[in-house]
Short mmCIF file of C-alpha atoms in Angstrom, two decimals:
data_model
loop_
_atom_site.label_atom_id
_atom_site.label_comp_id
_atom_site.label_asym_id
_atom_site.label_seq_id
_atom_site.Cartn_x
_atom_site.Cartn_y
_atom_site.Cartn_z
CA MET A 687 5.25 -12.71 10.78
CA ARG A 688 1.48 -12.34 10.56
CA HIS A 689 -0.76 -11.50 13.48
CA ARG A 690 -3.62 -13.94 13.84
CA VAL A 691 -6.76 -12.51 15.34
CA GLY A 692 -8.30 -14.58 18.11
CA LEU A 693 -11.99 -15.00 18.83
CA LEU A 694 -12.14 -12.38 21.59
CA GLU A 695 -10.36 -9.80 19.47
CA ARG A 696 -12.67 -10.53 16.52
CA ILE A 697 -15.63 -9.92 18.80
CA ALA A 698 -14.09 -6.67 20.07
CA ARG A 699 -13.42 -5.56 16.50
CA ALA A 700 -16.97 -6.34 15.40
CA ARG A 701 -18.41 -4.42 18.35
CA LEU A 702 -16.26 -1.41 17.60
CA GLY A 703 -17.17 -1.57 13.92
CA GLY A 704 -20.85 -1.70 14.80
CA GLN A 705 -20.47 1.23 17.18
CA VAL A 706 -18.83 3.37 14.53
CA ILE A 707 -21.38 2.33 11.89
CA ARG A 708 -24.28 3.32 14.15
CA ARG A 709 -22.73 6.71 14.91
CA LEU A 710 -22.09 7.37 11.23
CA ARG A 711 -25.59 6.39 10.15
CA ARG A 712 -27.17 8.54 12.83
CA ALA A 713 -25.04 11.39 11.50
CA GLY A 714 -26.46 10.86 8.00
CA PHE A 715 -23.80 8.63 6.38
CA THR A 716 -26.31 6.00 5.29
CA ASP A 717 -23.88 4.07 3.07
CA ALA A 718 -21.44 3.34 5.93
CA ARG A 719 -20.15 -0.23 5.76
CA TYR A 720 -17.85 -2.26 8.01
CA ASP A 721 -15.00 -4.18 6.32
CA ALA A 722 -13.99 -7.01 8.67
CA ARG A 723 -11.07 -8.12 6.50
CA GLY A 724 -9.34 -4.75 6.65
CA PHE A 725 -10.78 -3.70 10.04
CA ARG A 726 -12.04 -0.39 8.75
CA VAL A 727 -15.21 1.46 7.90
CA ARG A 728 -15.95 3.12 4.59
CA PHE A 729 -18.54 5.74 3.76
CA THR A 730 -19.09 8.63 1.39
CA ALA A 731 -19.16 12.15 2.78
CA ASP A 732 -21.46 14.80 1.33
CA GLY A 733 -20.01 16.28 -1.83
CA ASP A 734 -17.40 13.50 -2.25
CA GLU A 735 -17.35 11.15 -5.22
CA THR A 736 -14.95 8.67 -3.61
CA SER A 737 -15.29 6.75 -0.39
CA THR A 738 -13.61 7.82 2.82
CA ILE A 739 -11.95 4.96 4.70
CA LEU A 740 -11.61 5.03 8.49
CA GLU A 741 -9.00 2.79 10.08
CA LEU A 742 -10.34 1.36 13.35
CA ALA A 743 -7.08 0.01 14.82
CA PRO A 744 -6.19 3.25 16.69
CA LEU A 745 -9.63 3.29 18.32
CA LEU A 746 -9.41 -0.35 19.43
CA ALA A 747 -6.65 0.45 21.93
CA MET A 748 -9.00 2.80 23.79
CA ARG A 749 -11.49 1.51 26.34
CA GLY A 750 -14.96 2.38 27.63
CA ARG A 751 -15.97 6.01 27.76
CA ARG A 752 -12.69 7.15 26.24
CA ARG A 753 -13.34 5.13 23.09
CA ARG A 754 -17.00 6.21 22.87
CA GLY A 755 -15.97 9.83 23.31
CA GLN A 756 -13.33 9.56 20.62
CA VAL A 757 -15.82 7.98 18.19
CA ASP A 758 -18.37 10.72 18.93
CA ARG A 759 -15.79 13.47 18.46
CA PHE A 760 -14.62 11.97 15.21
CA VAL A 761 -18.11 11.64 13.73
CA ALA A 762 -18.98 15.15 14.87
CA GLY A 763 -15.84 16.37 13.16
CA LEU A 764 -16.95 14.76 9.90
CA VAL A 765 -20.26 16.56 10.01
CA THR A 766 -18.69 19.94 10.70
CA ALA A 767 -15.29 19.45 9.06
CA PRO A 768 -14.01 22.67 7.49
CA GLU A 769 -13.36 22.72 3.78
CA LEU A 770 -9.90 23.03 2.34
CA PRO A 771 -8.57 26.57 2.14
CA GLN A 772 -9.61 27.97 -1.23
CA GLY A 773 -6.67 30.32 -1.67
CA TRP A 774 -3.20 29.14 -2.70
CA ALA A 775 -1.49 31.50 -0.27
CA GLU A 776 -3.47 30.04 2.65
CA VAL A 777 -3.08 26.38 1.75
CA ARG A 778 0.52 26.36 0.53
CA PRO A 779 2.20 26.27 3.98
CA LEU A 780 -0.13 23.43 5.03
CA LEU A 781 0.90 21.05 2.25
CA ARG A 782 3.01 17.97 2.98
CA PRO A 783 4.12 15.07 0.75
CA VAL A 784 3.47 11.50 1.86
CA LEU A 785 4.84 8.18 0.63
CA ARG A 786 2.19 5.48 0.37
CA GLY A 787 1.19 2.25 -1.33
CA GLY A 788 -2.06 1.60 -3.09
CA THR A 789 -5.67 2.18 -2.01
CA PRO A 790 -8.95 2.93 -3.80
CA GLY A 791 -9.90 6.39 -4.97
CA SER A 792 -8.21 8.94 -7.19
CA PRO A 793 -6.29 11.66 -5.36
CA LEU A 794 -3.43 13.65 -6.79
CA ARG A 795 -0.43 11.35 -6.97
CA ARG A 796 2.66 10.43 -8.96
CA PRO A 797 4.78 7.25 -8.99
CA VAL A 798 8.12 7.46 -7.21
CA LEU A 799 9.15 3.88 -6.39
CA PRO A 800 7.93 0.35 -7.22
CA PHE A 801 4.40 0.03 -5.83
CA LEU A 802 4.72 3.40 -4.08
CA TYR A 803 3.36 6.84 -4.91
CA GLU A 804 3.83 10.37 -3.70
CA TYR A 805 0.62 12.03 -2.52
CA VAL A 806 0.02 15.50 -1.12
CA VAL A 807 -1.99 16.22 2.02
CA VAL A 808 -3.26 19.36 3.69
CA ASP A 809 -1.99 19.08 7.27
CA GLN A 810 -4.46 20.68 9.66
CA PRO A 811 -4.54 20.35 13.47
CA GLU A 812 -7.11 17.53 13.59
CA THR A 813 -7.06 16.03 10.11
CA MET A 814 -4.93 15.25 7.08
CA THR A 815 -6.88 15.72 3.86
CA TYR A 816 -5.60 14.27 0.62
CA VAL A 817 -5.45 16.69 -2.29
CA GLY A 818 -7.61 15.63 -5.23
CA PRO A 819 -6.53 15.76 -8.88
CA ASP A 820 -8.72 18.78 -9.63
CA GLN A 821 -7.69 20.81 -6.60
CA PRO A 822 -4.58 22.48 -8.13
CA ALA A 823 -6.81 24.14 -10.74
CA VAL A 824 -9.02 25.50 -7.96
CA TRP A 825 -5.92 27.07 -6.42
CA GLY A 826 -4.77 28.40 -9.80
CA VAL A 827 -1.53 26.39 -9.87
CA SER A 828 -0.18 23.30 -11.59
CA ALA A 829 0.14 19.86 -10.04
CA GLU A 830 3.92 20.21 -10.17
CA GLU A 831 3.71 23.38 -8.10
CA VAL A 832 1.65 21.54 -5.50
CA PHE A 833 4.20 18.72 -5.24
CA ALA A 834 7.09 21.19 -5.08
CA ALA A 835 5.43 23.26 -2.36
CA ALA A 836 4.68 20.16 -0.29
CA ARG A 837 8.29 19.00 -0.43
CA ALA A 838 9.56 22.47 0.37
CA ASN A 839 7.53 22.42 3.60
CA LEU A 840 9.40 19.45 5.04
CA SER A 841 11.94 20.30 7.68
CA GLY A 842 14.82 18.53 5.95
CA ALA A 843 16.21 17.93 9.43
CA VAL A 844 19.94 17.33 9.76
CA LEU A 845 21.24 15.09 12.54
CA GLN A 846 23.99 16.34 14.79
CA GLY A 847 27.23 14.50 15.52
CA VAL A 848 29.31 11.98 13.60
CA ALA A 849 29.28 8.21 14.03
CA THR A 850 32.67 6.57 14.59
CA GLU A 851 31.30 3.24 13.35
CA PRO A 852 28.16 2.06 11.55
CA VAL A 853 25.06 2.57 13.68
CA VAL A 854 21.28 2.36 13.29
CA VAL A 855 19.31 5.60 13.52
CA ARG A 856 15.58 5.20 14.16
CA PHE A 857 13.30 8.14 13.42
CA VAL A 858 10.00 7.80 15.30
CA ASP A 859 7.26 10.10 14.03
CA ASP A 860 5.09 12.03 16.47
CA GLY A 861 2.54 12.74 13.73
CA ASP A 862 4.07 16.03 12.62
CA ALA A 863 7.62 15.14 11.54
CA TYR A 864 6.79 13.18 8.33
CA TRP A 865 10.09 11.28 8.58
CA THR A 866 9.25 8.70 5.92
CA SER A 867 8.34 11.56 3.57
CA HIS A 868 11.91 12.84 3.83
CA LEU A 869 12.92 10.01 1.51
CA LEU A 870 11.25 12.08 -1.23
CA LEU A 871 13.74 14.93 -0.77
CA GLU A 872 16.75 14.95 -3.07
CA ARG A 873 20.09 14.49 -1.30
CA TRP A 874 18.46 14.09 2.12
CA LEU A 875 19.22 10.40 2.61
CA GLU A 876 22.79 10.61 1.38
CA GLY A 877 23.31 13.52 3.77
CA LEU A 878 23.04 11.11 6.71
CA ALA A 879 26.29 9.33 5.84
CA GLY A 880 28.22 10.94 8.69
CA GLN A 881 25.56 10.11 11.24
CA VAL A 882 25.19 6.41 10.33
CA GLY A 883 28.86 5.74 9.61
CA GLY A 884 28.74 5.01 5.89
CA VAL A 885 26.58 5.04 2.76
CA PRO A 886 23.01 5.26 4.13
CA VAL A 887 20.44 2.51 3.57
CA ALA A 888 16.89 3.27 4.72
CA PHE A 889 13.75 1.30 5.59
CA ALA A 890 10.25 2.79 5.88
CA PRO A 891 8.20 -0.20 7.08
CA GLU A 892 5.28 1.87 8.34
CA ARG A 893 4.21 5.49 8.52
CA GLY A 894 5.69 6.24 11.91
CA THR A 895 9.07 4.53 11.53
CA LEU A 896 12.17 5.26 9.47
CA LEU A 897 15.30 3.15 10.01
CA VAL A 898 18.67 4.15 8.56
CA THR A 899 22.04 2.40 8.77
CA ALA A 900 25.22 2.12 6.69
CA ASP A 901 25.58 -0.15 3.66
CA ALA A 902 28.53 -1.96 5.23
CA SER A 903 26.94 -2.17 8.66
CA GLU A 904 26.71 -5.48 10.47
CA HIS A 905 23.21 -4.33 11.46
CA LEU A 906 21.90 -4.34 7.87
CA PRO A 907 20.95 -8.07 7.61
CA GLY A 908 18.97 -7.83 10.84
CA LEU A 909 17.20 -4.69 9.67
CA PHE A 910 15.69 -6.56 6.71
CA ALA A 911 14.04 -8.98 9.15
CA GLN A 912 13.07 -6.19 11.56
CA ALA A 913 11.57 -4.06 8.79
CA GLU A 914 9.48 -6.97 7.51
CA GLU A 915 8.23 -7.72 11.02
CA ILE A 916 7.20 -4.09 11.59
CA TYR A 917 5.61 -3.96 8.13
CA ALA A 918 3.63 -7.16 8.72
CA ALA A 919 2.35 -6.09 12.13
CA SER A 920 1.45 -2.51 11.26
CA ALA A 921 -2.03 -1.28 10.44
CA ARG A 922 -0.33 1.42 8.35
CA PRO A 923 2.43 -0.34 6.41
CA ILE A 924 4.45 1.28 3.65
CA THR A 925 7.22 -1.06 2.46
CA PRO A 926 9.59 -3.76 3.73
CA MET A 927 12.17 -2.89 1.07
CA ALA A 928 15.50 -1.10 1.58
CA TYR A 929 16.40 2.13 -0.23
CA ARG A 930 19.49 4.19 -1.04
CA SER A 931 20.39 7.36 -2.94
CA ASP A 932 21.44 7.27 -6.58
CA GLU A 933 23.97 9.53 -8.28
CA ARG A 934 21.36 12.31 -8.53
CA GLY A 935 20.52 12.11 -4.84
CA CYS A 936 17.12 10.52 -5.51
CA THR A 937 15.89 7.63 -3.36
CA VAL A 938 15.88 4.31 -5.25
CA PRO A 939 15.54 0.64 -4.26
CA TYR A 940 18.63 -0.87 -2.66
CA THR A 941 20.10 -3.56 -4.92
CA VAL A 942 23.04 -5.94 -4.69
CA ALA A 943 24.77 -8.38 -7.04
CA PRO A 944 23.48 -12.00 -7.24
CA ASP A 945 26.51 -13.25 -5.35
CA HIS A 946 26.10 -10.73 -2.51
CA PRO A 947 25.16 -12.20 0.92
CA LEU A 948 22.06 -9.97 1.05
CA HIS A 949 20.78 -10.83 -2.44
CA GLN A 950 17.99 -13.10 -1.22
CA ALA A 951 17.03 -10.68 1.57
CA VAL A 952 16.60 -7.96 -1.06
CA ARG A 953 14.58 -10.28 -3.32
CA ARG A 954 12.34 -11.36 -0.47
CA ALA A 955 11.54 -7.78 0.54
CA GLU A 956 10.68 -6.86 -3.06
CA ARG A 957 8.37 -9.84 -3.38
CA VAL A 958 6.73 -9.46 0.02
CA LEU A 959 5.73 -5.94 -1.03
CA ALA A 960 4.35 -7.24 -4.35
CA VAL A 961 2.29 -9.97 -2.63
CA HIS A 962 0.90 -7.48 -0.14
CA GLU A 963 -0.12 -4.92 -2.76
CA TYR A 964 -1.73 -7.48 -5.05
CA SER A 965 -3.60 -9.02 -2.10
CA ARG A 966 -4.91 -5.61 -1.14
CA GLN A 967 -5.91 -4.93 -4.73
CA ALA A 968 -7.84 -8.20 -4.91
CA ALA A 969 -9.77 -7.25 -1.78
CA GLN A 970 -10.62 -3.86 -3.26
CA PRO A 971 -11.23 -3.98 -7.02
CA PRO A 972 -10.50 -0.60 -8.62
CA GLU A 973 -13.30 1.92 -8.79
CA HIS A 974 -11.75 3.54 -11.85
CA ALA A 975 -11.29 0.49 -14.12
CA ASP A 976 -12.37 0.97 -17.72
CA GLN A 977 -16.09 0.14 -17.90
CA ARG A 978 -16.58 0.87 -21.57
CA ARG A 979 -15.56 -2.55 -22.83
CA GLY A 980 -17.67 -5.64 -23.19
CA PRO A 981 -16.95 -9.12 -21.83
CA LEU A 982 -13.39 -10.33 -21.47
CA ARG A 983 -11.81 -11.09 -24.82
CA PRO A 984 -8.24 -11.44 -26.07
CA SER A 985 -6.66 -8.53 -27.88
CA LYS A 986 -3.11 -7.71 -28.91
CA PRO A 987 -0.82 -9.96 -26.84
CA ALA A 988 1.99 -8.57 -24.75
CA ALA A 989 5.55 -8.61 -25.95
CA PRO A 990 7.76 -11.42 -24.62
CA GLY A 991 9.79 -10.73 -21.54
CA GLY A 992 9.65 -10.68 -17.78
CA PRO A 993 7.26 -8.89 -15.49
CA GLY A 994 7.03 -5.16 -16.09
CA LYS A 995 7.57 -2.45 -13.52
CA PRO A 996 5.00 -2.71 -10.77
CA GLY A 997 2.56 0.11 -10.33
CA GLY A 998 0.61 1.47 -7.39
CA SER A 999 -2.97 2.21 -6.48
CA SER A 1000 -4.96 5.27 -5.73
CA TRP A 1001 -6.03 7.01 -2.56
CA PRO A 1002 -9.36 8.34 -1.32
CA GLY A 1003 -9.77 12.04 -0.67
CA GLY A 1004 -11.49 13.59 2.31
CA SER A 1005 -10.58 13.52 5.96
CA GLY A 1006 -10.49 10.44 8.13
CA GLU A 1007 -9.85 9.39 11.67
CA PRO A 1008 -8.41 11.94 14.04
CA GLY A 1009 -5.25 12.80 12.23
CA GLU A 1010 -5.80 11.15 8.87
CA THR A 1011 -7.99 9.53 6.29
CA GLY A 1012 -6.99 5.90 6.44
CA GLU A 1013 -5.21 3.79 3.95
CA PRO A 1014 -6.26 0.20 4.44
CA GLY A 1015 -3.70 -1.66 6.43
CA GLY A 1016 -3.53 -4.55 4.00
CA THR A 1017 -5.35 -7.78 3.46
CA GLY A 1018 -4.68 -11.41 3.94
CA GLY A 1019 -3.72 -13.87 1.26
CA THR A 1020 -0.81 -16.28 1.29
CA GLY A 1021 2.36 -14.55 2.26
CA ALA A 1022 0.81 -11.10 2.44
CA PRO A 1023 1.78 -9.17 5.52
CA GLY A 1024 -0.11 -6.32 7.01
CA GLY A 1025 -3.42 -8.15 7.18
CA THR A 1026 -5.28 -10.37 9.58
CA ASP A 1027 -7.05 -13.68 9.33
CA GLU A 1028 -10.73 -13.21 9.95
CA PRO A 1029 -12.42 -16.10 8.12
CA GLY A 1030 -16.09 -15.57 7.69
CA GLY A 1031 -16.13 -12.05 9.04
CA THR A 1032 -18.89 -11.14 11.47
CA ASP A 1033 -22.62 -10.69 11.40
CA GLU A 1034 -22.47 -7.01 12.20
CA PRO A 1035 -25.08 -5.10 10.15
CA GLY A 1036 -23.58 -3.25 7.24
CA GLU A 1037 -20.46 -5.39 7.05
CA THR A 1038 -18.71 -6.10 3.77
CA ASP A 1039 -16.00 -8.74 3.79
CA GLU A 1040 -14.75 -7.90 0.28
CA PRO A 1041 -13.25 -11.27 -0.64
CA GLY A 1042 -10.37 -11.08 -3.07
CA GLY A 1043 -11.92 -13.26 -5.73
CA THR A 1044 -13.78 -11.31 -8.40
CA SER A 1045 -14.34 -7.82 -9.65
CA GLY A 1046 -17.86 -6.65 -10.18
CA THR A 1047 -17.08 -3.00 -10.88
CA ASP A 1048 -15.62 -3.33 -14.33
CA GLY A 1049 -17.33 -4.32 -17.57
CA LEU A 1050 -14.12 -5.86 -18.84
CA THR A 1051 -13.68 -8.15 -15.85
CA ASP A 1052 -17.18 -8.90 -14.50
CA GLY A 1053 -17.09 -12.27 -12.78
CA VAL A 1054 -13.46 -12.91 -13.69
CA ALA A 1055 -11.33 -14.29 -10.88
CA MET A 1056 -8.27 -12.40 -9.67
CA ALA A 1057 -5.48 -14.92 -9.44
CA GLU A 1058 -3.65 -14.98 -6.12
CA LEU A 1059 0.01 -14.02 -5.85
CA ARG A 1060 2.10 -16.09 -3.46
CA LEU A 1061 5.60 -15.88 -2.06
CA VAL A 1062 7.41 -19.19 -2.62
CA GLY A 1063 10.93 -20.52 -2.28
CA SER A 1064 13.51 -19.97 0.44
CA ALA A 1065 16.76 -18.12 1.06
CA ALA A 1066 18.62 -21.23 -0.11
CA GLU A 1067 16.73 -21.90 -3.36
CA GLY A 1068 15.68 -18.31 -4.08
CA TRP A 1069 12.56 -16.24 -3.29
CA ARG A 1070 9.98 -16.01 -6.05
CA THR A 1071 6.43 -14.81 -6.64
CA ARG A 1072 3.94 -17.27 -8.08
CA ALA A 1073 0.62 -16.38 -9.70
CA VAL A 1074 -1.84 -19.21 -8.97
CA TRP A 1075 -4.10 -19.85 -11.98
CA GLY A 1076 -5.89 -22.85 -10.57
CA ARG A 1077 -8.45 -23.63 -13.27
CA ASP A 1078 -8.54 -23.41 -17.05
CA GLU A 1079 -10.81 -20.40 -17.20
CA ALA A 1080 -10.63 -16.64 -17.63
CA ALA A 1081 -8.47 -14.95 -15.01
CA LEU A 1082 -6.71 -11.71 -14.11
CA LEU A 1083 -3.10 -12.48 -13.31
CA PRO A 1084 -0.69 -10.43 -11.21
CA GLU A 1085 2.81 -9.97 -12.54
CA ALA A 1086 4.98 -12.74 -11.15
CA ASP A 1087 8.18 -14.68 -11.53
CA GLU A 1088 6.24 -17.82 -12.40
CA VAL A 1089 2.68 -19.03 -12.98
CA GLN A 1090 1.00 -22.15 -11.63
CA LEU A 1091 -1.53 -23.64 -14.07
CA GLY A 1092 -3.21 -26.44 -12.15
CA ASP A 1093 -0.25 -28.56 -11.04
CA ASP A 1094 2.08 -27.19 -13.70
CA VAL A 1095 4.47 -24.33 -12.86
CA ARG A 1096 5.82 -22.20 -15.70
CA PRO A 1097 8.14 -19.20 -15.95
CA TRP A 1098 6.28 -15.92 -16.50
CA SER A 1099 7.87 -15.59 -19.94
CA ASP A 1100 6.13 -18.80 -21.08
CA VAL A 1101 2.66 -17.33 -20.64
CA LEU A 1102 3.22 -13.62 -21.14
CA THR A 1103 2.59 -13.66 -24.90
CA HIS A 1104 -0.88 -15.09 -24.18
CA LEU A 1105 -1.83 -12.26 -21.81
CA THR A 1106 -3.29 -8.79 -22.28
CA VAL A 1107 -2.85 -5.83 -19.94
CA VAL A 1108 -6.17 -4.78 -18.39
CA PRO A 1109 -6.58 -0.99 -18.16
CA GLY A 1110 -7.37 0.61 -14.83
CA TYR A 1111 -5.57 -1.85 -12.56
CA GLU A 1112 -2.71 -0.65 -10.40
CA PRO A 1113 -0.62 -2.70 -9.84
CA THR A 1114 -0.95 -4.18 -13.30
CA ARG A 1115 -3.25 -7.11 -13.98
CA TRP A 1116 -3.02 -9.29 -17.07
CA ALA A 1117 -6.10 -10.93 -18.61
CA ALA A 1118 -6.46 -14.27 -20.38
CA VAL A 1119 -9.50 -16.31 -21.39
CA GLY A 1120 -7.95 -19.65 -20.41
CA TRP A 1121 -4.75 -21.61 -20.11
CA PRO A 1122 -2.40 -21.27 -23.09
CA GLY A 1123 -2.97 -24.23 -25.40
CA ARG A 1124 0.52 -24.90 -26.71
CA LEU A 1125 3.27 -24.75 -24.13
CA GLY A 1126 6.37 -26.89 -24.40
CA PRO A 1127 7.38 -29.49 -21.82
CA VAL A 1128 8.53 -28.31 -18.43
CA ALA A 1129 12.26 -28.44 -17.85
CA GLY A 1130 13.04 -30.15 -14.55
CA CYS A 1131 10.48 -29.35 -11.88
CA GLY A 1132 9.37 -26.12 -13.55
CA ASN A 1133 10.72 -23.85 -10.83
CA SER A 1134 13.56 -21.47 -11.50
CA SER A 1135 15.90 -20.42 -8.71
CA HIS A 1136 17.40 -16.97 -8.61
#
């Protein structure tokens, strides 16, 4: 379920964006720009190489003087924000791990789940600052030590009592509990079996919500729908997917057999996440893509097979809104939750709408369209992702179950040997100079049900 932004709310958003832009520019952040699509502001703080992104949604709920005061306090905090502690002993107890999807920038991170990464933040009273890739060396430790220390600082809270039947436990974060981050702790999720009445299955649809129930619970089908709704409506989504513990106690995606009643619910959640992440990527071409190559050209083709494992994206460093530097809350695009429809943007000075069409930051992909990823199908026929390659021209394709070439729909395996992985894109993008020339006839309607 996507939230459509009405005219009055678009006006309110544009006014707030303009207010924040003016405050930032008066404070010396001359490159501040308003992104109407993501409802956020981006700027580069002194000494930073990557942009800081400020989510505006929390400020929109405030009114009048309260909002203006909050904006003023935030901007003042940016100007006078303290640096990270320089000593390992001082910073170690402030570290926390966070589970996030993809955004621009290049902080310290490591992949943990499809489309999701583990980041480390320094948790201070007014801000959360993401640890950069070079920061461990400044502290005289390894990256692994930083990740380990961050995880060790989580409470690892244990619920009291035992459930006599399957129940739903909802963890609501107050900003300090980091409940969704607990999924990164080994054995933590499986340890909730007694409290939920069976083998735990967890959902982390947005940063402040963690839902856990039992695998055999009658509540589980409804939680898939509830998690997707929360994910779609949130300005800070994480994932609509379900997760469980494996034999090592590590959190992994929840899977079921093809004949299981929840098979299509699981497939839909996986594909909704993929559509969302690729839509967000298209709206924000990577800043770190390989710029050393010339124009797009074919190279060694990929090996036959299905889509590879999805990746993630990176995160900006620095401090953000009161409490956190913002991850964009998602973008639009067919079937992509977490975004809003704001066609045309606004005329606010400094605005950038960042359409998800082309990448101009990468020598390999200058002017090359990013193909859209769509969610197609139904629970009855099977949920699928479809990369839309509308014209016979160079394109960057997302990994998908099938590809639409004009009016022709083909399985991913039919076109994969004609594609080349493009470096620097997370999740993965595949490049081609035009439609494959020799594909066999389509069997049936060209769509494959799962």
